[in-house]
mmCIF file of C-alpha atoms in Angstrom:
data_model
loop_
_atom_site.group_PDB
_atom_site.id
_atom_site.type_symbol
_atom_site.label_atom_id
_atom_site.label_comp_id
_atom_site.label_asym_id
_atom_site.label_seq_id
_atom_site.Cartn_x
_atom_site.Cartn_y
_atom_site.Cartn_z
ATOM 1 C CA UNK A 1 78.121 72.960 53.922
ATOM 2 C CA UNK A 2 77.180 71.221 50.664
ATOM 3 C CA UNK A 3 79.278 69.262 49.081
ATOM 4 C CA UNK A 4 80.400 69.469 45.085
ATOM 5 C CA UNK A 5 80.304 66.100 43.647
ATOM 6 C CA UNK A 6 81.429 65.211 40.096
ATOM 7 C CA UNK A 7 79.841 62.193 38.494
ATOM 8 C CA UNK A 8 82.167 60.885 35.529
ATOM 9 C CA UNK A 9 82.247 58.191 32.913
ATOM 10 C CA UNK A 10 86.305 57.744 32.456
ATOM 11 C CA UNK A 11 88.419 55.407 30.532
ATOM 12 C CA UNK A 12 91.611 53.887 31.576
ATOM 13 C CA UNK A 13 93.433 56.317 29.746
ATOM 14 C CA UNK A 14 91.544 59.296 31.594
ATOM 15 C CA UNK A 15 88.967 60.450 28.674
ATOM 16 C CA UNK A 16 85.750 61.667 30.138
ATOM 17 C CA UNK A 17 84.784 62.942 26.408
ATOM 18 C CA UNK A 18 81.038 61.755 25.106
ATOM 19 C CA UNK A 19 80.383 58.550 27.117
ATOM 20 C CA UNK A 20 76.626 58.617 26.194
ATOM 21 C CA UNK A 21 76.041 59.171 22.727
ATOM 22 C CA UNK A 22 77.481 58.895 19.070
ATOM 23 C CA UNK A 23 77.020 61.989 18.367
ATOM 24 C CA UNK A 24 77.496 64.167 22.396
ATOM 25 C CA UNK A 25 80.858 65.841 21.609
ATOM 26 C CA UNK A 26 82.764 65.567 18.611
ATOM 27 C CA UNK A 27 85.123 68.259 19.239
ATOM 28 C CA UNK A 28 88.678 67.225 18.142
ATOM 29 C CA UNK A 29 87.624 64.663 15.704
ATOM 30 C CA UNK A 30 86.934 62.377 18.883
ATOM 31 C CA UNK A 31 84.973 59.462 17.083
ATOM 32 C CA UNK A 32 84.450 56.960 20.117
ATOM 33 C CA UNK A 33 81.310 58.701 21.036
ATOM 34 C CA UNK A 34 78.902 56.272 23.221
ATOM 35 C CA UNK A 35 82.009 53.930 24.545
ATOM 36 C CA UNK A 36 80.659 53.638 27.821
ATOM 37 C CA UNK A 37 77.218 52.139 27.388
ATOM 38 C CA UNK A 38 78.440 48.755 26.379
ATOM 39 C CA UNK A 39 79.592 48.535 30.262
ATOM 40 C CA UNK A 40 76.411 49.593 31.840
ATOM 41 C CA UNK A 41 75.194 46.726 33.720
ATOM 42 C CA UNK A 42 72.556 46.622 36.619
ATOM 43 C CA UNK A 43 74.846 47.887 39.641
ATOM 44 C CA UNK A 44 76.043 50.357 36.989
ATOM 45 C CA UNK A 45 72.601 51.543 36.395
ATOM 46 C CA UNK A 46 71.667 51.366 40.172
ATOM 47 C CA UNK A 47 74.579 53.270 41.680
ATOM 48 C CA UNK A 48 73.868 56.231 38.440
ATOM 49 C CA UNK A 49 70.132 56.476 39.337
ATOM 50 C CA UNK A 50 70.994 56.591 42.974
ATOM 51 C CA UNK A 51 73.681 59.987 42.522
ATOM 52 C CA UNK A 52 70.539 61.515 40.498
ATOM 53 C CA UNK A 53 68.156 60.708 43.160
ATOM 54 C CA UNK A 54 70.199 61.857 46.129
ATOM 55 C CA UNK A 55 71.594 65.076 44.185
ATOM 56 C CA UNK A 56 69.907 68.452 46.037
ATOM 57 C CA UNK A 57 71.191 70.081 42.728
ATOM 58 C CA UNK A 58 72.958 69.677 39.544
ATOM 59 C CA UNK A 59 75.651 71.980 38.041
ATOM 60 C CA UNK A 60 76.080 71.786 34.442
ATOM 61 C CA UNK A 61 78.292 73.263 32.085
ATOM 62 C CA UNK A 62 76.272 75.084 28.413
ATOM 63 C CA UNK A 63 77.200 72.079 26.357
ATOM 64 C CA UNK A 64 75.690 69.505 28.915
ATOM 65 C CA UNK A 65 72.874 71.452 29.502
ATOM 66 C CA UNK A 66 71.993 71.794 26.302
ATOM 67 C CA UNK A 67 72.242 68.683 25.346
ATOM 68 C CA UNK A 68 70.523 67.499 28.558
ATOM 69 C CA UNK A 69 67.345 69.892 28.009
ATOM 70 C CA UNK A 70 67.169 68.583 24.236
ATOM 71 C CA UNK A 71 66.471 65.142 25.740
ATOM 72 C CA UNK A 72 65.101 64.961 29.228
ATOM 73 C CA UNK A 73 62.241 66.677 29.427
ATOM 74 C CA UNK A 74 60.688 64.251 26.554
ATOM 75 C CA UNK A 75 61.951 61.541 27.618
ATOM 76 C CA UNK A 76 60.675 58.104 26.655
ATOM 77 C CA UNK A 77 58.761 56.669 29.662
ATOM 78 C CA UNK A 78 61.067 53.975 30.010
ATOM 79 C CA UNK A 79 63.391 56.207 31.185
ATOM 80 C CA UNK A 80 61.173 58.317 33.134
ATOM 81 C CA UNK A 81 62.527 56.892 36.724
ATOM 82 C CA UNK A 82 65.940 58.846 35.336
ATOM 83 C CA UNK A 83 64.225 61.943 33.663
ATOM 84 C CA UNK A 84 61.921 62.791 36.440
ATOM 85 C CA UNK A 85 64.777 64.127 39.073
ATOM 86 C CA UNK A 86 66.757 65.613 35.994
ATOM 87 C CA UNK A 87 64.055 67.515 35.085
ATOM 88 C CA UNK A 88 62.303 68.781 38.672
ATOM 89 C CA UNK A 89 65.691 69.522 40.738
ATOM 90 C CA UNK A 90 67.555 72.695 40.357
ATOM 91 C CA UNK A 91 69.576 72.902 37.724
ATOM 92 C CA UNK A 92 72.399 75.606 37.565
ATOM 93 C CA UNK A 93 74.520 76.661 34.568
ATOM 94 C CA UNK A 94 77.578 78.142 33.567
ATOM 95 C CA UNK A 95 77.509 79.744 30.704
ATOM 96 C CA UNK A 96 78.933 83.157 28.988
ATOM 97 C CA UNK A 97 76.573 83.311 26.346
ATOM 98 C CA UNK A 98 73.154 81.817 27.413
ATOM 99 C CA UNK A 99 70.514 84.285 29.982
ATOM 100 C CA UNK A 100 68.243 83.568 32.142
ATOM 101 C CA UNK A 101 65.390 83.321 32.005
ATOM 102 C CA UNK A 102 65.777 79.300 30.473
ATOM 103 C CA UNK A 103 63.180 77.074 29.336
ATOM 104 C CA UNK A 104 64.411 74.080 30.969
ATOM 105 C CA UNK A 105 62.256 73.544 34.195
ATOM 106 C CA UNK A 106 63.907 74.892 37.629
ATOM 107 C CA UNK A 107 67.078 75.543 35.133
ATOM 108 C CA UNK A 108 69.391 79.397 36.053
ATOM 109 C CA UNK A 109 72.360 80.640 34.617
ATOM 110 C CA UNK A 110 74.892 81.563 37.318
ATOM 111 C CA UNK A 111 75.485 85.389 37.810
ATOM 112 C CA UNK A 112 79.068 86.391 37.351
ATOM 113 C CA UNK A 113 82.186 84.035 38.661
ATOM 114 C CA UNK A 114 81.394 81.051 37.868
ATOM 115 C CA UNK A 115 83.841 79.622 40.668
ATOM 116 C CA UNK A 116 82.417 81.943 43.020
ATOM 117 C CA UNK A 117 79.305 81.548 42.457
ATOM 118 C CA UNK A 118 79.683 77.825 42.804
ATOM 119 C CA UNK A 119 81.531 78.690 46.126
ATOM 120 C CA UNK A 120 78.633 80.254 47.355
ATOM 121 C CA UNK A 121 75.663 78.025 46.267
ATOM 122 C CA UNK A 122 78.016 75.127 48.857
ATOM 123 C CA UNK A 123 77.301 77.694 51.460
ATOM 124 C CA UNK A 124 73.813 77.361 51.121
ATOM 125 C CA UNK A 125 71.265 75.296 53.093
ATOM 126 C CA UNK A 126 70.415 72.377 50.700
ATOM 127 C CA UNK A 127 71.472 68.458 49.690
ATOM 128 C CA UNK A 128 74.733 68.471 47.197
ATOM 129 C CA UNK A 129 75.605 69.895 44.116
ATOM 130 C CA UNK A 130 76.139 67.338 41.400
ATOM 131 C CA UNK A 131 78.207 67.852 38.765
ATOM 132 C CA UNK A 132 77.456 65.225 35.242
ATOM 133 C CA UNK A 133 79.569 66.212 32.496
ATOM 134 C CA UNK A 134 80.788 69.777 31.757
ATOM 135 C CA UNK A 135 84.482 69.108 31.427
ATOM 136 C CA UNK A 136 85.545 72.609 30.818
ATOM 137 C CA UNK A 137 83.367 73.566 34.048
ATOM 138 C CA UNK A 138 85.155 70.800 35.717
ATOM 139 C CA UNK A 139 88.497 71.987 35.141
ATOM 140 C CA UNK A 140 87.561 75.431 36.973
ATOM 141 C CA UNK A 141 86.427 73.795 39.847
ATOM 142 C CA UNK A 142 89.637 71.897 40.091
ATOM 143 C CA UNK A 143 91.703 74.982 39.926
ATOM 144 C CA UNK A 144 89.793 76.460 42.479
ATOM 145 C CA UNK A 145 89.651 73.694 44.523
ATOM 146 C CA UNK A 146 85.668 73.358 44.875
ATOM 147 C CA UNK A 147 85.340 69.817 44.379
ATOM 148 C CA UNK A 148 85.287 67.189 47.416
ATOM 149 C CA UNK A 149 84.044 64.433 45.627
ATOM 150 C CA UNK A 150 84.468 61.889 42.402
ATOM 151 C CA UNK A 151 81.995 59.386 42.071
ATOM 152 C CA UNK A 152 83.590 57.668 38.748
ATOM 153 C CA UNK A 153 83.134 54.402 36.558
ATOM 154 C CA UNK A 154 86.187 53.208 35.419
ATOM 155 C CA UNK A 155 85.219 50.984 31.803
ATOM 156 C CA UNK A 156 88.006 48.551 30.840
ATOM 157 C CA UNK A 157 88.870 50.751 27.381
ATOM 158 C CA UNK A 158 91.320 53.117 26.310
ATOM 159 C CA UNK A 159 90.027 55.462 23.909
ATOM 160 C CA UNK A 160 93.874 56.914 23.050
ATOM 161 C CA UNK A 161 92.729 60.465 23.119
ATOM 162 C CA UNK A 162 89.653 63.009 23.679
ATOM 163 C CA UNK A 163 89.195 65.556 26.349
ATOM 164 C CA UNK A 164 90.560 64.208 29.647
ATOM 165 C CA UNK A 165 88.890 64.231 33.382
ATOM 166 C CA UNK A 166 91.956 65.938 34.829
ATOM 167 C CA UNK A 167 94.022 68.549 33.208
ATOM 168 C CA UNK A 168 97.539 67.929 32.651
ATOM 169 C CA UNK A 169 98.044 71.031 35.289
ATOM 170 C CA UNK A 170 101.156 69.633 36.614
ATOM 171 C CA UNK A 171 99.003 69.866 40.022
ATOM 172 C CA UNK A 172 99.060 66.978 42.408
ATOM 173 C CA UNK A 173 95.314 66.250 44.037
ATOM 174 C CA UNK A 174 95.638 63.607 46.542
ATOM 175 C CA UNK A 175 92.333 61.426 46.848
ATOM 176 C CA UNK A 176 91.182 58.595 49.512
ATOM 177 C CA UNK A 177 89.038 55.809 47.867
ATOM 178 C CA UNK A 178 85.816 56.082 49.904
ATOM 179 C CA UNK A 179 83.682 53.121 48.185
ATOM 180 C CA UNK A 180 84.508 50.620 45.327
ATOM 181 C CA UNK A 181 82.917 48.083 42.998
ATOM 182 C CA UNK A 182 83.534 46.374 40.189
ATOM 183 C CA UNK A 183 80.762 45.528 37.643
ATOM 184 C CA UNK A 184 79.896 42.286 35.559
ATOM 185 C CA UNK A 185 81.306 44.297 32.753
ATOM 186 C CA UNK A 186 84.922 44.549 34.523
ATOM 187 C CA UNK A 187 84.377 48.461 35.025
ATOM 188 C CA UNK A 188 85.047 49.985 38.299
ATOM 189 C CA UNK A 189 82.717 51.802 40.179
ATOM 190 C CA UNK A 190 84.472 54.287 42.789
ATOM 191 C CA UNK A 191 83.947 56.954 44.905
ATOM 192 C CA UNK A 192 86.752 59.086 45.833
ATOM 193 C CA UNK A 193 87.263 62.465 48.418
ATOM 194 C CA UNK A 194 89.205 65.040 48.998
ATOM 195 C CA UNK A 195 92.468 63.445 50.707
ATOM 196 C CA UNK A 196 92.938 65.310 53.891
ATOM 197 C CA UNK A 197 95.953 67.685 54.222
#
């Protein structure tokens, strides 16, 4: 069975909103947009470009994708090593308002529940699903329990608000630290599973 694995930029404080960019998500007057490049280093960079190369599949949420299909597909070359698995491997979507068919190269929108349909593509003969982003599609794979891994870097900032990695559900998700590094930057590199019951 394939796995679901969710790659996440986080703070200490928990915020997962707009890592990348100035300008990714503003929603809720966040205004630290881009806080987690100043902590990408070269293990940072390695163990990102590794998740993209091994991913069979990436699930994205409509915000992500969009913003991911404005970019990747012209891509500077110098980030071509990056762009070129974004843009060949699959690429499924959740979405309520977008249809298929989408422009984005080997890009679908998932057909009806989006947790079920997620549930089914793990059933399916193929490397793992790789979630990047999509916050709001991440908290419906947590409720449904679909996700089995977190492969997060911690950066050494709190950002004192912005959309959080895990909702304030009042559930309890055990995790087992799988793998663990810290950078030159003093950010933490960790992979986490599914803690078993």
């Amino acid at each position: 069975m394939r796995k679901v694995i969710v790659n996440e930029f986080v703070s200490l404080d928990g915020v997962a909103q707009a890592p990348g960019g100035e300008e990714e998500d503003t929603s809720g007057g966040f205004a630290h947009g881009g806080w987690s490049m100043q902590y990408m280093d070269e293990p940072a960079m390695t163990t990102v470009l590794g998740s993209i190369n091994e991913a069979g599949a990436f699930l994205l949420g409509r915000r992500t994708y969009e913003l991911f299909a404005s970019y990747w597909p012209n891509a500077p070359e110098e980030e071509q090593v990056i762009a070129e698995p974004i843009n060949t491997k699959p690429k499924h979507v959740a979405s309520r308002t977008l249809e298929n068919p989408l422009q984005w190269q080997n890009s679908a929108v998932l057909d009806g529940d989006v947790a079920d349909a997620v549930a089914a593509l793990k059933q399916e003969q193929g490397g793992d699903i790789h979630v990047i982003g999509s916050l709001d599609l991440l908290r419906t794979l947590l409720e449904r329990d679909l996700v089995d891994e977190f492969r997060l870097m911690v950066d050494p900032v709190s950002l004192g608000g912005g959309k959080r990695l895990f909702p304030e559900d009042g559930t309890m998700r055990p995790l087992r630290l799988v793998d663990s590094q810290v950078t030159t930057t003093g950010a933490i590199l960790a992979t986490y599973a599914r803690a078993e019951s």
